[in-house]
CSV table of C-alpha atoms in Angstrom, one decimal:
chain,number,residue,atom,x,y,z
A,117,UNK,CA,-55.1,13.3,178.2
A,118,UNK,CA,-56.7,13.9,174.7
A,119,UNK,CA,-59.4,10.9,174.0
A,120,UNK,CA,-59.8,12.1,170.2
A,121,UNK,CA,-56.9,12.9,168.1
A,122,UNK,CA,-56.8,14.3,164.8
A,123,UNK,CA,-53.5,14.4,164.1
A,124,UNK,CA,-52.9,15.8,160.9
A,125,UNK,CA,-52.8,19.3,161.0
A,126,UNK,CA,-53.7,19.9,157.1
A,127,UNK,CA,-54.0,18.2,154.3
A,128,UNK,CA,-53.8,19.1,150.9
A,129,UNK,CA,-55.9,17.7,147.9
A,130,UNK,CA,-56.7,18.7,144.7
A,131,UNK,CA,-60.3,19.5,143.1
A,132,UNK,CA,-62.3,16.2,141.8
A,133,UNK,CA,-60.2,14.0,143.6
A,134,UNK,CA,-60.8,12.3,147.3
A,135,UNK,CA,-59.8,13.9,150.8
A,136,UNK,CA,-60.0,11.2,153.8
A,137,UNK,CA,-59.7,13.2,157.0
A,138,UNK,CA,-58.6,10.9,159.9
A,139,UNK,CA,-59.8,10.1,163.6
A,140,UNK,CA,-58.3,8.0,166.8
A,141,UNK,CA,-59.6,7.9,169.9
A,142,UNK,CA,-59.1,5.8,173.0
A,143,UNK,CA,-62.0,5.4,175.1
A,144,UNK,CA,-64.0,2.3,174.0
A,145,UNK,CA,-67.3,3.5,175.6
A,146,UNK,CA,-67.8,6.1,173.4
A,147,UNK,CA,-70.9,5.4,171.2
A,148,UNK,CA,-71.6,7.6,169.0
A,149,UNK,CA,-69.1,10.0,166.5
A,150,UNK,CA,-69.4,13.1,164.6
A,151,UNK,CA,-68.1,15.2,162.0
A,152,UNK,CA,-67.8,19.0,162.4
A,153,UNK,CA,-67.0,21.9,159.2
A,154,UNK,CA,-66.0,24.9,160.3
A,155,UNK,CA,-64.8,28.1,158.2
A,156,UNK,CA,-63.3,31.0,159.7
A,157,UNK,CA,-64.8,33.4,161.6
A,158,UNK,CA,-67.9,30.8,162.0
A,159,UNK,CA,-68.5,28.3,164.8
A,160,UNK,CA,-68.3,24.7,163.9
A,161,UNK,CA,-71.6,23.3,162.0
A,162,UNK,CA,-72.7,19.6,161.8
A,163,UNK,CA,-71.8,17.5,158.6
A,164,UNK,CA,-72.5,13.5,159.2
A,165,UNK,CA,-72.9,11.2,162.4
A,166,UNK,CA,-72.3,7.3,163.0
A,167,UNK,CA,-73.3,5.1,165.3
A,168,UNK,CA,-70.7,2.6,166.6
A,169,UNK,CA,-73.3,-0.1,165.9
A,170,UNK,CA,-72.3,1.1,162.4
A,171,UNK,CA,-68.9,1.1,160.1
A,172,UNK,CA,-70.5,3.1,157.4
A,173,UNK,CA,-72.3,5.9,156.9
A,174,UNK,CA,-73.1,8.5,153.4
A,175,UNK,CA,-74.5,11.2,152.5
A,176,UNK,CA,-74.0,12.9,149.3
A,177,UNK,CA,-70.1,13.1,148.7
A,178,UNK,CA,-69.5,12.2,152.9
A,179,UNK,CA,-68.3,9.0,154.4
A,180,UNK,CA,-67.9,8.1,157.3
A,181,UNK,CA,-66.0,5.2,157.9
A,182,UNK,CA,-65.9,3.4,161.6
A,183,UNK,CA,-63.3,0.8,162.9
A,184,UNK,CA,-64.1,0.0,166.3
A,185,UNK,CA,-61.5,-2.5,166.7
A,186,UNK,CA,-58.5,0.1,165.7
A,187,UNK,CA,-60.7,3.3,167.3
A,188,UNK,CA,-60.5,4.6,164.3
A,189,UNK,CA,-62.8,6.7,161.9
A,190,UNK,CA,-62.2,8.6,158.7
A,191,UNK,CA,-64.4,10.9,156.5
A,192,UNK,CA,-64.1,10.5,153.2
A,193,UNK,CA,-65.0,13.2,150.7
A,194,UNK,CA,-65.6,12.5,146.7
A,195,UNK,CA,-65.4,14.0,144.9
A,196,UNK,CA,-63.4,17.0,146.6
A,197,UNK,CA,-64.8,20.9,145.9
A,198,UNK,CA,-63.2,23.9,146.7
A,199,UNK,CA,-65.8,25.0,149.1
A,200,UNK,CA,-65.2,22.1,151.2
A,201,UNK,CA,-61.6,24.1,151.7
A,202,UNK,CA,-62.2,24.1,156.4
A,203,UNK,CA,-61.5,23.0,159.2
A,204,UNK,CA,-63.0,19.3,160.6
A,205,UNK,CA,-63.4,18.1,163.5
A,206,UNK,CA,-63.8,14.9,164.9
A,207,UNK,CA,-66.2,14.2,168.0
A,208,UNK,CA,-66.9,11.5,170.5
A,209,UNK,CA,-70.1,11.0,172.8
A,210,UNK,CA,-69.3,9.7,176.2
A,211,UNK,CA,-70.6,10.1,179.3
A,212,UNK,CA,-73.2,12.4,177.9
A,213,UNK,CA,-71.2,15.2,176.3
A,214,UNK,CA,-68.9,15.4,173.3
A,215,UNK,CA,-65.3,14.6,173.0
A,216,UNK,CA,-63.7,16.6,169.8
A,217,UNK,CA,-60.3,16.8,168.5
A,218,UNK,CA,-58.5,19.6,167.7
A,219,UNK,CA,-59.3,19.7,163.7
A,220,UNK,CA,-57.4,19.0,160.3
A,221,UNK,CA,-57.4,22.1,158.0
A,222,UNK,CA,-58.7,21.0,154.3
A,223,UNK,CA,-57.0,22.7,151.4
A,224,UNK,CA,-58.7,22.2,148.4
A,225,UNK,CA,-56.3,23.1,145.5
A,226,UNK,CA,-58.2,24.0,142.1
B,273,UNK,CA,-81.5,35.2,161.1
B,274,UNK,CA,-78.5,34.4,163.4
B,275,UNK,CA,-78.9,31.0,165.2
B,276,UNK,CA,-76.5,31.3,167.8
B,277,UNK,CA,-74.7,35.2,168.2
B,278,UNK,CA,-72.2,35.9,170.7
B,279,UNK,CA,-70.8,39.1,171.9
B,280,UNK,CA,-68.4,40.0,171.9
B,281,UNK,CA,-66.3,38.8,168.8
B,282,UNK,CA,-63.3,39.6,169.9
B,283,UNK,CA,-62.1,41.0,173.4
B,284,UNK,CA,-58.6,42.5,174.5
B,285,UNK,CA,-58.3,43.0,178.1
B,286,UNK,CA,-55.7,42.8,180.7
B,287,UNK,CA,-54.8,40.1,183.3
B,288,UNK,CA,-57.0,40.9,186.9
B,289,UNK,CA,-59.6,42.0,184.7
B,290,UNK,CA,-63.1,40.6,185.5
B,291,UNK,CA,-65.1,40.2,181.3
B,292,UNK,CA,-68.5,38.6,180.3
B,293,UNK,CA,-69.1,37.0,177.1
B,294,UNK,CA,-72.9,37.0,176.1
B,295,UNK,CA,-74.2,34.4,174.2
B,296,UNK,CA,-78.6,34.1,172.6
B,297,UNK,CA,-79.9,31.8,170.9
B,298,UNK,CA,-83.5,32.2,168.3
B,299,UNK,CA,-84.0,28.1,167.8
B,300,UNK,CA,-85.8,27.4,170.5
B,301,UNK,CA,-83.6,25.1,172.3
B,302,UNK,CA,-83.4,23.9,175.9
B,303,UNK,CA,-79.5,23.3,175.9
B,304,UNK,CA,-76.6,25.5,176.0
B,305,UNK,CA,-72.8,24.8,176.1
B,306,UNK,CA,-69.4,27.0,176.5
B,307,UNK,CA,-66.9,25.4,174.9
B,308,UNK,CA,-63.3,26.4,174.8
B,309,UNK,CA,-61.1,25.8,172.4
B,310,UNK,CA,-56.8,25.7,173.1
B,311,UNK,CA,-53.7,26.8,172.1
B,312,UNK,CA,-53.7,23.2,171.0
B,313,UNK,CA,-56.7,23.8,168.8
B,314,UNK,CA,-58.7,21.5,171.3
B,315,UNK,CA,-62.3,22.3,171.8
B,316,UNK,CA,-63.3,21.5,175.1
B,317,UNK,CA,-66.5,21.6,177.0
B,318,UNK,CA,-66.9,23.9,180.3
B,319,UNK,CA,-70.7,24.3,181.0
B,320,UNK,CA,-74.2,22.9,179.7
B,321,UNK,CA,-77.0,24.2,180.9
B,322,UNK,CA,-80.4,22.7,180.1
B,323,UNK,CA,-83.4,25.1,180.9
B,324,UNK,CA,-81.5,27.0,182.7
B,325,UNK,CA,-80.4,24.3,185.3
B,326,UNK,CA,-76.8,23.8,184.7
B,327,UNK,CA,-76.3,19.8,184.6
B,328,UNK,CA,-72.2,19.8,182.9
B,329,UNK,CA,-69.8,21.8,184.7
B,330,UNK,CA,-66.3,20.2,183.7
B,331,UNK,CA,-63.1,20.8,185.8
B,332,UNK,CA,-63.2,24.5,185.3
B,333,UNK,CA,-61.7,27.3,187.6
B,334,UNK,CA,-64.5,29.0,189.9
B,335,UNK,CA,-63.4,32.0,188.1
B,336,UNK,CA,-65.9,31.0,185.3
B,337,UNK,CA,-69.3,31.5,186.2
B,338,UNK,CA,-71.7,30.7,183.6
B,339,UNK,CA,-75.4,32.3,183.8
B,340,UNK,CA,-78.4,31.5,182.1
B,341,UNK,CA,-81.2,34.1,183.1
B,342,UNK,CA,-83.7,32.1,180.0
B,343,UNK,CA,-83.2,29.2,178.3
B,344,UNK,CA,-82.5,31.4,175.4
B,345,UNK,CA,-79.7,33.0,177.0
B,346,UNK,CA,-76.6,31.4,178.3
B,347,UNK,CA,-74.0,34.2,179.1
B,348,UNK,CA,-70.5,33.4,180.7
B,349,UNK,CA,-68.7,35.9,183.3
B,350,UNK,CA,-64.6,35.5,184.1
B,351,UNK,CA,-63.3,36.7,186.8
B,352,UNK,CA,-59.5,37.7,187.5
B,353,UNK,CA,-58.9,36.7,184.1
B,354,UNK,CA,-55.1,35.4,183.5
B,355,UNK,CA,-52.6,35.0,180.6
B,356,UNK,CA,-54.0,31.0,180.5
B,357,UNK,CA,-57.7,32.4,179.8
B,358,UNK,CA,-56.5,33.6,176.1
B,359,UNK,CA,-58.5,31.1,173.7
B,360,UNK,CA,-61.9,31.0,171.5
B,361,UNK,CA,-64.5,30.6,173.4
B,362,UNK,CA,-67.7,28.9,171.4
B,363,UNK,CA,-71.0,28.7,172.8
B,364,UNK,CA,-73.6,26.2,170.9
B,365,UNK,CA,-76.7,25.2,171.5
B,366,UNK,CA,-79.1,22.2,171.1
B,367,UNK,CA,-83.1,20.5,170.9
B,368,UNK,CA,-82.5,18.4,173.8
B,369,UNK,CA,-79.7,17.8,176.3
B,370,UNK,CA,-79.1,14.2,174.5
B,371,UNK,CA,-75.6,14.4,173.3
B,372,UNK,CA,-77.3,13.0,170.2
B,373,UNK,CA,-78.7,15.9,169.1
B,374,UNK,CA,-76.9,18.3,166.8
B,375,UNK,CA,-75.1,21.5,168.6
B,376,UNK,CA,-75.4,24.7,166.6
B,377,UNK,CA,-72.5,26.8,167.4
B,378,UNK,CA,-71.6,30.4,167.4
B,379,UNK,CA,-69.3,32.2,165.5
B,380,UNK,CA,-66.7,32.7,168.6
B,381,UNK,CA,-65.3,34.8,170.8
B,382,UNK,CA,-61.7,35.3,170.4
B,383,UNK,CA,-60.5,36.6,173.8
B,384,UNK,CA,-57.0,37.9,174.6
B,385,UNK,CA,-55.7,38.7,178.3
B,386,UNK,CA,-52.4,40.8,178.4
């Protein structure tokens, strides 16, 4: 019983142009989402947080894009670079801990 | 200046076997976590422990016993370890045991049970 779901696998995009990563989940209490990078042979680092009293929020070339009604959230990255060629994950809060999915690969093609 | 180091990286060993994963933090933080993360890529929390009083223990099997002898020190022991304990195991850490803060994780222990 997965409450986040990424469920692309990978995704391919090429340099300059926009990569939107996707998110569902199904448990309406959860308040609070997060974006995790991770590159091989590293542990997963923090990239951009929103609060469901939110539908937006950016920093740099990162949105985050929240749609509580579908349970839905995307990250958006513009212009695309090859070193943001990783893994992200998605992440819920709920009952005090995080939820994640299990990742989409991001290929960044030069 | 590693953050979060575990040891070790990577860890062959065969099914009955008893293995402990060791896991220090330098940031100063009062939370630890294990996380494990699946053959279906999933990462999933096993233990918290903030200040060394453990306050998340998902369903886990009592074969995992996590230990934190400091708060910068948060070292998981496996017992009878089976084909179904093959995964990455992450620990992470944060400030505060708000689920707010941000987790710093560790690079990962890739463990294998034959």
């Amino acid at each position: 019983d997965q409450q986040v779901k990424q469920n692309s696998p990978s995704l391919s995009v090429q340099e300059g142009r926009i990569s939107i990563l996707n998110c569902d989940y199904t448990n309406s209490m959860f308040d609070y989402f997060l974006w995790y990078k991770k590159y091989p042979a590293e542990g997963p680092t923090f990239l951009i947080s929103i609060s469901s009293i939110k539908d937006k929020n950016e920093d740099g070339r990162f949105t985050v894009f929240l749609n509580k009604s579908a349970k839905h959230l995307s990250l958006h990255i513009v212009p695309s670079q090859p070193g943001d060629s990783a893994v992200y994950f998605c992440a819920a809060r709920g009952a005090q801990k995080l939820v994640f999915g299990q990742g989409t690969r991001l290929t960044i093609n030069p | 200046d590693t953050a979060v180091s575990q040891t070790p990286k990577y860890l062959v060993t065969q099914m009955g076997n008893d293995k402990s994963i060791k896991c220090e933090q330098n940031l100063g933080h009062d939370t630890m976590y294990w996380y494990k993360q699946d053959s279906k890529k999933f990462l999933k929390i096993m233990f918290s422990y903030n200040n060394k009083e453990l306050i998340i223990n998902e369903t886990v099997p009592n074969r995992f016993s996590p230990k934190s002898p400091d708060k910068a020190h948060l070292n998981l022991h496996i017992n009878s370890l089976e084909l179904g304990d093959s995964a990455v195991y992450f620990c992470a850490s944060s400030p505060t045991s708000l689920s707010t803060d941000t987790q710093y994780f560790g690079p990962g222990t890739r463990l294998t049970v034959l």
